[in-house]
Coordinates of N, CA and C and ligand atoms in Angstrom, one line a residue:
M19 N 72.7 74.8 84.7 CA 73.8 74.3 85.2 C 73.5 73.6 86.8
S20 N 72.4 73.0 86.8 CA 72.1 72.7 88.4 C 73.1 71.5 89.0
E21 N 74.2 70.7 88.1 CA 75.5 70.6 88.8 C 76.4 70.9 89.8
L22 N 76.6 72.2 89.5 CA 76.9 73.2 90.6 C 76.2 74.1 91.9
N23 N 74.8 73.3 91.9 CA 74.1 73.3 92.5 C 73.9 72.5 93.9
V24 N 75.3 72.0 94.6 CA 75.1 71.4 95.9 C 76.1 72.0 96.7
G25 N 75.9 71.7 97.9 CA 77.0 71.8 98.6 C 76.6 73.4 98.9
V26 N 76.3 74.1 98.5 CA 76.3 75.7 98.8 C 75.1 76.0 99.7
E27 N 75.1 76.3 101.0 CA 73.6 76.9 101.6 C 73.2 78.2 100.9
P28 N 71.4 78.1 100.5 CA 71.2 79.5 99.8 C 71.6 80.4 100.8
E29 N 71.3 81.0 101.8 CA 71.8 82.1 102.8 C 73.2 82.0 102.6
R30 N 74.0 81.5 102.1 CA 75.6 81.7 101.9 C 75.8 82.5 100.4
G31 N 74.5 82.3 99.6 CA 75.1 82.2 97.6 C 75.1 81.3 97.0
A32 N 73.9 81.0 96.5 CA 74.3 79.1 96.0 C 74.2 79.6 94.2
F33 N 74.9 78.4 94.0 CA 74.7 78.4 92.3 C 73.4 78.1 91.7
Q34 N 72.8 79.3 91.1 CA 71.3 79.1 90.3 C 71.6 79.1 89.0
G35 N 71.2 78.6 87.9 CA 70.9 79.0 86.7 C 72.8 79.6 86.5
K36 N 72.9 80.6 85.6 CA 74.1 81.0 85.3 C 74.6 82.3 86.9
F37 N 73.9 81.8 87.8 CA 73.8 83.3 88.6 C 74.3 82.6 90.0
V38 N 75.0 83.4 90.8 CA 75.2 83.2 92.2 C 74.7 84.5 93.1
Y39 N 74.6 84.4 94.4 CA 73.6 85.4 94.9 C 74.5 85.8 95.7
V40 N 75.5 87.5 96.2 CA 75.9 87.5 97.8 C 75.2 89.0 98.3
K41 N 74.8 88.8 99.1 CA 73.9 89.9 100.0 C 72.5 89.7 98.8
N42 N 72.6 91.5 98.8 CA 71.2 91.3 97.9 C 71.5 91.1 96.4
F43 N 73.1 90.9 95.8 CA 73.2 90.9 94.2 C 73.4 89.6 93.9
K44 N 72.7 89.8 92.5 CA 72.7 89.0 91.3 C 73.8 88.8 91.0
I45 N 74.9 87.4 90.8 CA 76.1 87.9 90.0 C 76.2 86.9 88.9
D46 N 76.7 87.2 87.3 CA 76.6 86.4 86.8 C 78.0 85.5 86.9
T47 N 78.4 84.4 86.4 CA 79.3 84.0 86.4 C 80.4 83.8 85.9
I48 N 79.6 84.3 84.6 CA 80.8 85.1 83.8 C 82.2 85.6 84.3
V49 N 81.7 86.4 85.5 CA 83.1 86.7 86.1 C 84.0 85.9 86.5
F50 N 83.6 84.5 86.7 CA 84.3 84.0 87.2 C 85.8 83.1 85.9
S51 N 85.0 83.7 84.6 CA 85.6 82.8 83.3 C 86.5 83.8 82.5
A52 N 85.6 84.9 82.3 CA 86.2 86.2 81.4 C 87.4 86.6 82.1
G53 N 88.4 86.9 80.8 CA 89.8 87.2 81.6 C 89.8 88.7 81.1
F54 N 90.7 89.3 82.4 CA 91.2 90.7 82.0 C 92.6 90.8 82.5
V55 N 93.3 92.2 81.7 CA 94.5 92.5 82.1 C 94.8 93.0 83.3
P56 N 96.2 92.7 83.3 CA 96.8 92.5 84.7 C 96.1 94.3 85.5
F57 N 96.4 95.2 84.7 CA 95.8 97.0 85.3 C 95.7 97.3 84.0
C58 N 94.8 98.7 84.2 CA 94.5 99.1 82.9 C 95.6 100.3 82.4
N59 N 96.5 99.9 81.6 CA 98.0 100.5 80.7 C 97.9 101.6 80.4
V60 N 96.9 102.6 80.6 CA 96.9 103.6 79.3 C 97.7 104.3 78.5
P61 N 98.8 104.6 78.7 CA 100.1 104.5 77.8 C 99.8 103.5 76.5
V62 N 99.1 102.3 76.9 CA 98.9 101.2 76.1 C 97.9 101.3 75.0
C63 N 96.9 101.4 75.6 CA 95.3 101.1 75.1 C 94.7 102.6 75.1
R64 N 95.8 103.7 75.6 CA 95.0 105.1 75.3 C 93.0 105.1 75.4
A65 N 93.0 104.3 76.7 CA 91.7 104.8 77.2 C 90.7 104.4 76.2
N66 N 91.2 103.4 75.2 CA 90.2 103.0 74.5 C 88.7 103.0 74.8
C67 N 88.1 102.0 76.3 CA 87.0 102.0 76.7 C 86.3 103.0 76.9
C68 N 86.6 104.3 77.0 CA 86.1 105.8 76.8 C 86.2 106.6 75.5
Y69 N 86.2 105.5 74.7 CA 86.0 106.7 73.1 C 84.5 106.7 73.0
W70 N 83.5 105.8 73.9 CA 82.3 106.1 73.2 C 81.3 107.2 74.0
G71 N 82.3 107.5 75.6 CA 81.3 107.8 76.9 C 80.4 106.8 77.4
V72 N 79.9 107.2 78.4 CA 79.1 106.4 79.2 C 77.6 107.3 79.6
Y73 N 76.9 106.3 80.1 CA 75.6 106.3 80.7 C 75.8 106.7 82.0
V74 N 75.3 107.6 82.8 CA 75.6 108.8 84.0 C 74.1 108.4 84.7
D75 N 73.8 108.0 86.3 CA 72.2 108.8 86.9 C 72.1 109.6 86.5
L76 N 71.2 110.2 86.7 CA 71.0 111.6 86.3 C 71.8 112.9 87.8
K77 N 71.5 111.8 88.8 CA 72.1 112.4 90.0 C 73.3 112.7 89.9
E78 N 74.2 111.9 88.9 CA 75.5 111.8 88.9 C 76.1 113.5 88.3
R79 N 75.2 113.3 87.3 CA 75.0 114.4 86.0 C 75.4 115.8 86.9
E80 N 74.0 115.7 88.2 CA 73.7 117.0 88.8 C 75.1 117.1 89.4
K81 N 75.6 115.9 90.3 CA 76.9 116.3 91.1 C 78.4 116.6 90.1
I82 N 78.4 116.0 88.7 CA 79.4 116.9 88.0 C 78.9 118.3 87.5
L83 N 77.9 118.5 87.4 CA 77.4 120.2 87.1 C 78.3 120.7 88.5
A84 N 77.7 120.5 89.3 CA 77.9 120.9 90.7 C 79.2 121.3 90.8
H85 N 80.7 120.6 90.1 CA 81.5 121.0 90.6 C 82.1 121.4 89.3
K86 N 81.8 122.1 88.3 CA 82.2 122.2 86.8 C 83.3 123.2 86.9
D87 N 83.2 123.9 88.2 CA 84.6 125.0 88.4 C 85.7 124.2 88.2
L88 N 85.3 123.4 89.1 CA 86.8 122.6 89.3 C 86.9 121.7 88.2
I89 N 86.0 120.8 87.5 CA 86.8 120.3 86.2 C 86.9 121.0 85.2
L90 N 86.5 122.3 84.9 CA 87.2 122.8 83.9 C 88.6 123.5 84.2
K91 N 89.1 123.1 85.1 CA 90.5 124.0 85.4 C 91.6 122.5 85.1
F92 N 90.7 121.8 85.2 CA 91.6 120.3 84.5 C 91.5 120.1 83.1
M93 N 90.8 120.4 82.4 CA 90.2 119.9 81.4 C 91.4 120.6 80.3
D94 N 91.7 119.9 79.4 CA 92.7 120.3 78.1 C 92.1 121.2 76.5
E95 N 92.7 121.7 75.8 CA 92.0 122.0 74.7 C 91.3 121.2 73.5
T96 N 91.5 119.9 74.1 CA 90.8 118.8 73.2 C 89.5 118.6 73.6
Q97 N 88.8 119.3 75.4 CA 87.9 119.4 75.6 C 86.9 120.4 75.5
P98 N 85.6 120.1 75.4 CA 84.8 121.5 75.6 C 84.6 121.9 76.7
K99 N 84.7 123.4 76.4 CA 84.4 124.3 78.0 C 83.1 124.8 78.2
D100 N 82.2 124.4 77.2 CA 81.0 124.5 77.4 C 80.3 123.8 78.1
V101 N 79.8 123.8 79.2 CA 79.1 122.7 80.2 C 78.0 122.0 79.5
E102 N 77.5 122.8 78.7 CA 75.9 122.7 77.9 C 76.5 121.8 76.7
L103 N 77.6 121.4 76.3 CA 78.3 120.4 75.6 C 78.7 118.9 76.3
W104 N 78.1 119.1 77.8 CA 79.0 117.7 78.1 C 78.1 116.5 78.2
F105 N 77.0 116.8 78.0 CA 75.7 115.4 78.2 C 74.7 115.7 77.2
E106 N 74.6 114.4 76.9 CA 73.3 114.1 75.6 C 71.8 115.3 76.1
K107 N 71.1 115.8 75.6 CA 69.9 115.9 76.3 C 69.3 115.0 76.3
E108 N 69.0 114.1 76.1 CA 68.1 113.3 75.8 C 68.1 112.4 77.2
E109 N 67.0 111.8 78.0 CA 67.2 111.2 79.2 C 66.4 109.6 79.1
W110 N 67.1 108.6 79.0 CA 66.8 107.3 79.3 C 66.2 106.5 80.7
E111 N 64.8 105.8 80.4 CA 64.7 104.8 81.7 C 65.3 104.0 81.8
D112 N 66.1 103.2 82.7 CA 67.0 102.4 83.1 C 66.8 102.1 84.4
P113 N 66.0 100.6 84.3 CA 66.0 100.2 85.9 C 67.6 99.7 87.0
D114 N 68.4 100.2 85.6 CA 70.0 99.6 86.1 C 70.6 100.7 86.5
F115 N 69.5 101.9 86.6 CA 70.1 103.2 87.2 C 69.3 103.4 88.5
P116 N 70.2 103.8 90.2 CA 69.7 104.3 91.0 C 68.1 105.0 90.8
S117 N 68.3 106.3 90.1 CA 67.0 106.9 89.8 C 66.4 106.5 89.0
G118 N 66.3 105.2 88.2 CA 65.8 104.6 87.1 C 65.8 105.6 86.0
K119 N 67.0 106.2 85.8 CA 66.9 107.6 84.6 C 68.5 107.7 84.6
C120 N 69.1 107.6 83.3 CA 70.6 108.0 82.9 C 70.0 109.0 81.5
V121 N 71.5 109.4 81.3 CA 72.1 110.2 80.0 C 73.1 110.2 79.6
G122 N 73.5 110.1 78.9 CA 74.8 109.6 77.9 C 75.7 110.9 78.1
T123 N 77.0 110.9 78.0 CA 78.1 112.0 78.4 C 78.1 111.9 76.7
N124 N 78.4 113.4 76.5 CA 78.6 113.3 74.7 C 79.9 113.0 74.4
V125 N 80.3 112.7 72.8 CA 81.2 112.2 72.3 C 81.9 113.8 71.8
Y126 N 83.3 114.6 72.1 CA 84.2 115.5 71.8 C 85.3 114.8 71.3
N127 N 85.5 115.4 70.2 CA 86.9 115.0 69.1 C 87.5 113.3 69.4
D128 N 86.2 113.1 69.3 CA 86.3 111.3 69.0 C 86.6 110.3 70.2
K129 N 85.9 111.2 71.5 CA 86.2 110.6 72.6 C 85.5 111.0 73.6
C130 N 85.1 110.7 74.7 CA 84.3 110.8 76.0 C 84.6 112.9 76.2
V131 N 83.2 113.4 76.2 CA 84.2 114.8 76.4 C 85.0 114.7 77.8
F132 N 85.2 114.0 78.7 CA 85.6 114.1 80.0 C 87.2 112.9 79.8
L133 N 87.1 112.6 78.5 CA 88.6 111.7 78.6 C 89.6 112.8 78.1
T134 N 90.8 113.2 78.6 CA 91.8 113.8 78.3 C 92.8 113.3 77.1
K135 N 93.3 114.1 76.3 CA 94.3 113.7 75.4 C 95.4 112.9 76.1
E136 N 95.8 113.3 77.1 CA 96.7 111.8 78.0 C 95.9 110.5 77.9
G137 N 94.6 110.7 78.1 CA 93.9 109.2 78.0 C 93.5 109.2 79.5
Y138 N 93.4 110.4 80.4 CA 93.0 110.3 81.7 C 91.3 111.1 81.6
C139 N 90.5 110.2 82.3 CA 89.3 110.8 83.1 C 89.5 112.4 83.9
V140 N 89.3 113.2 83.4 CA 89.3 114.7 84.2 C 88.6 114.9 85.5
L141 N 87.4 113.9 85.2 CA 86.6 113.7 86.6 C 87.0 113.2 87.8
Q142 N 88.2 112.2 87.5 CA 89.3 111.2 88.4 C 90.6 112.3 88.8
V143 N 90.8 112.7 88.1 CA 92.0 114.1 87.7 C 91.5 115.0 88.9
S144 N 90.5 115.3 88.6 CA 89.6 116.9 89.5 C 89.7 116.4 91.0
A145 N 89.3 115.2 91.2 CA 88.8 114.5 92.1 C 90.3 114.2 93.5
V146 N 91.0 113.8 92.9 CA 92.0 113.7 93.3 C 93.5 115.0 93.5
N147 N 93.3 115.7 92.6 CA 93.8 117.0 92.4 C 93.1 117.6 93.6
S148 N 91.9 117.4 94.3 CA 91.2 118.3 95.1 C 91.0 117.9 96.6
G149 N 92.2 116.3 96.6 CA 91.9 116.0 97.7 C 90.7 115.1 97.7
M150 N 89.9 115.0 97.1 CA 88.5 113.8 96.8 C 89.2 112.7 96.9
H151 N 88.0 111.6 97.2 CA 88.6 110.1 96.8 C 88.5 109.9 95.3
Q152 N 89.1 108.9 94.7 CA 89.5 109.1 93.3 C 88.0 109.1 92.3
W153 N 87.3 108.1 93.2 CA 85.6 108.3 92.5 C 84.8 109.0 92.6
A154 N 85.0 110.1 93.9 CA 83.9 110.5 93.8 C 83.3 111.4 92.9
L155 N 83.6 111.6 92.1 CA 83.2 112.6 90.6 C 82.9 111.7 89.5
K156 N 83.3 110.5 89.4 CA 83.5 109.4 88.6 C 82.1 108.8 88.0
P157 N 81.5 108.6 87.1 CA 80.2 107.5 86.8 C 80.7 106.4 87.6
F158 N 79.9 106.0 88.4 CA 79.7 104.5 88.5 C 80.7 103.3 88.1
Y159 N 79.3 103.4 86.7 CA 79.5 102.3 85.7 C 81.3 102.1 84.9
C160 N 82.0 103.5 85.5 CA 83.3 103.6 84.7 C 84.2 103.1 85.7
C161 N 83.5 103.3 87.4 CA 84.3 102.9 88.6 C 84.4 101.6 88.2
I162 N 83.7 100.9 87.9 CA 83.7 99.3 87.8 C 83.7 98.9 87.1
Y163 N 84.3 99.2 85.8 CA 84.5 98.6 84.7 C 85.6 97.9 84.4
P164 N 85.9 96.6 83.9 CA 84.7 95.8 83.4 C 83.4 95.1 83.9
L165 N 83.1 95.3 84.7 CA 81.8 94.9 85.8 C 81.2 96.2 85.1
T166 N 79.8 95.7 85.0 CA 78.8 96.8 84.7 C 77.3 95.5 84.7
F167 N 76.3 96.3 85.3 CA 75.0 95.9 85.5 C 73.9 95.5 84.0
W168 N 73.3 94.8 84.3 CA 72.5 94.4 83.2 C 71.4 93.9 83.5
E169 N 70.0 94.2 83.5 CA 68.9 93.4 84.0 C 69.0 93.1 85.2
G170 N 69.4 94.1 85.8 CA 69.6 93.7 87.6 C 70.7 93.0 87.9
A171 N 71.6 92.3 87.0 CA 72.7 91.3 87.8 C 73.7 92.0 87.5
L172 N 74.8 91.4 88.4 CA 76.4 92.0 88.0 C 77.1 91.0 87.6
T173 N 77.5 92.0 86.1 CA 78.1 90.8 85.0 C 79.2 91.3 84.6
Y174 N 79.7 90.5 83.5 CA 81.2 91.3 82.7 C 80.8 92.1 81.5
D175 N 81.0 92.9 81.6 CA 80.7 94.2 80.1 C 81.2 93.4 78.8
D176 N 80.6 92.3 78.5 CA 81.2 91.5 77.4 C 80.8 92.3 75.8
D177 N 79.7 93.1 75.7 CA 79.2 93.8 75.2 C 80.1 94.9 74.8
H178 N 80.5 95.7 75.7 CA 81.7 96.5 75.5 C 83.0 95.9 75.0
A179 N 83.4 95.3 75.8 CA 84.7 94.4 75.3 C 84.8 94.0 74.0
E180 N 83.7 93.9 73.2 CA 83.9 93.5 72.3 C 84.7 94.2 71.1
D181 N 84.5 95.6 71.4 CA 85.7 96.6 70.3 C 86.8 96.7 71.2
L182 N 87.0 96.5 72.1 CA 88.6 96.9 73.0 C 89.9 95.7 72.5
P183 N 90.8 96.4 71.8 CA 91.9 95.3 71.3 C 92.8 95.0 72.5
Y184 N 93.3 96.1 73.8 CA 94.5 95.5 74.1 C 93.7 94.7 75.6
C185 N 92.0 94.9 76.1 CA 91.9 94.6 77.3 C 90.5 93.2 76.9
G186 N 90.3 93.5 75.6 CA 88.8 93.0 75.8 C 88.5 91.5 75.6
L187 N 87.6 91.0 74.7 CA 87.1 89.9 74.5 C 88.4 88.8 74.1
R188 N 88.8 89.4 72.6 CA 89.8 89.0 71.8 C 91.0 89.0 72.4
A189 N 91.0 89.7 73.4 CA 92.5 90.4 73.9 C 93.2 88.7 74.9
T190 N 93.3 88.2 74.6 CA 93.3 87.1 75.2 C 94.6 86.8 75.8
H191 N 95.6 87.0 74.7 CA 96.9 86.8 74.7 C 97.7 88.1 76.1
N192 N 96.8 89.4 76.2 CA 97.3 90.1 76.8 C 96.8 89.9 78.7
H193 N 95.3 88.9 78.2 CA 95.0 88.6 79.5 C 96.0 88.0 80.9
A194 N 95.3 88.3 82.4 CA 96.7 88.0 83.3 C 95.9 86.9 84.1
G195 N 94.1 86.6 83.9 CA 93.0 86.4 85.0 C 92.2 86.2 84.8
P196 N 91.0 85.6 85.7 CA 89.7 86.1 85.3 C 89.6 87.3 86.2
V197 N 88.2 87.9 85.8 CA 87.8 89.1 86.3 C 87.8 89.1 87.7
I198 N 87.1 87.9 88.2 CA 87.1 87.5 89.9 C 88.6 87.8 90.4
E199 N 89.6 87.8 90.0 CA 90.6 87.9 90.7 C 91.4 89.0 90.3
I200 N 91.4 89.6 89.2 CA 91.9 90.8 88.6 C 90.9 91.9 89.6
C201 N 89.8 92.0 89.1 CA 89.1 93.1 89.9 C 88.8 93.2 91.0
K202 N 89.8 93.3 91.9 CA 89.3 93.2 93.7 C 88.4 94.4 93.5
D203 N 89.5 95.4 93.2 CA 88.7 96.7 93.7 C 87.5 96.9 93.4
E204 N 87.0 97.2 91.9 CA 85.8 97.0 91.6 C 84.4 96.0 92.5
F205 N 85.0 94.8 92.5 CA 84.0 94.6 92.9 C 83.8 94.4 94.5
I206 N 84.7 95.3 95.1 CA 84.5 95.7 96.5 C 83.9 97.5 96.5
Y207 N 84.0 97.7 95.6 CA 83.2 98.8 95.8 C 81.8 98.7 95.3
V208 N 81.7 97.7 94.7 CA 80.0 97.4 94.5 C 79.6 96.6 95.7
L209 N 80.1 95.1 96.4 CA 79.8 94.3 97.3 C 80.7 94.8 98.5
G210 N 81.3 95.5 98.7 CA 81.9 95.7 99.8 C 83.3 94.5 100.1
E211 N 83.7 94.7 101.1 CA 84.7 93.9 101.3 C 84.1 92.5 101.4
D212 N 83.3 92.5 103.1 CA 82.8 91.2 103.1 C 81.8 90.4 102.0
G213 N 81.2 90.9 100.9 CA 81.0 90.4 99.7 C 82.0 90.3 98.7
Y214 N 82.7 90.3 98.6 CA 83.9 90.0 98.0 C 84.2 88.8 98.2
A215 N 84.8 88.5 99.8 CA 85.0 87.6 100.2 C 83.9 86.2 100.1
E216 N 83.1 86.9 100.2 CA 81.8 85.6 99.9 C 81.9 85.4 98.7
L217 N 82.2 86.3 97.5 CA 81.6 85.8 96.3 C 83.1 85.1 96.2
L218 N 84.1 85.3 96.8 CA 85.9 84.3 96.3 C 85.3 83.4 96.7
R219 N 84.5 82.9 98.0 CA 84.6 81.3 98.5 C 83.7 80.6 97.7
I220 N 82.5 81.3 96.8 CA 81.6 80.6 96.0 C 82.4 80.4 94.5
Y221 N 83.3 81.6 94.3 CA 84.6 80.9 93.5 C 85.1 79.6 93.4
D222 N 85.5 79.6 94.5 CA 86.4 78.4 95.0 C 85.5 77.1 95.0
E223 N 84.5 77.0 95.4 CA 83.4 76.4 94.9 C 83.6 76.0 93.6
W224 N 83.2 76.6 92.9 CA 82.9 76.6 91.6 C 84.0 75.8 90.7
K225 N 85.3 76.6 91.3 CA 86.6 75.8 90.7 C 86.6 74.4 90.7
K226 N 85.9 74.1 91.9 CA 86.0 72.5 92.5 C 85.5 72.0 91.5
L227 N 84.0 72.2 91.3 CA 83.2 71.1 90.5 C 83.4 71.9 89.3
K228 N 84.0 72.7 88.5 CA 84.2 72.8 87.2 C 85.5 71.6 87.1
N229 N 86.7 71.5 87.9 CA 87.4 70.8 87.7 C 87.1 69.0 87.8
K230 N 85.9 68.6 88.1 CA 85.7 67.4 88.8 C 85.7 66.6 87.5
Ligands
SF4_261 S1 83.6 110.2 82.7 FE1 86.0 109.0 82.5 S2 85.7 107.2 82.9 FE2 83.6 107.3 82.1 S3 84.0 107.3 80.0 FE3 83.9 109.5 79.9 S4 86.4 109.8 80.5 FE4 86.0 107.4 80.6

């Protein structure tokens, strides 16, 4: 993609291969072209993205278990009250997690143990109802979806999106724009306001070059 590698100071973030760089983050330019829905419409999609559970950092598991009494108050009859059933037993090495290790949430009643029957994340419900930030207990990779990290790069989770009929890869009829424009909160969560503003500047350059 050398035709994109023009007129952009490296320290400002340069197009290199299919990646651009903002602060210390390597970002896949797929986020400029992949589409997404205007918002997560849970009554329509039924939180389909949560059916398989998620991998969480070991520190996140610790934090969730430290709040188990609060979380239990908001779980419904489709969710396991036995905390031993919340996470898989096996831990995995993965450099895309801060501690270098992760563990999966269990699937129970065909959905992530933390998904309520209405399609909401009980970790978010618990946090909001106790005056915490909405994402205080929610796993990082759930907060940033449809973004993810893969081999050190911030990217669009095309693998997960493959199987999602409402917002996924094939649901272009529901898409309202590219991920870079729609998922502002998710980008800011990762890059900060200044990092997102920088990425938008690079995106403008990318659009100009693409339309030449
Ligand atoms: S932890 Fe919450 S947001 Fe993440 S997959 Fe489970 S229910 Fe969904």
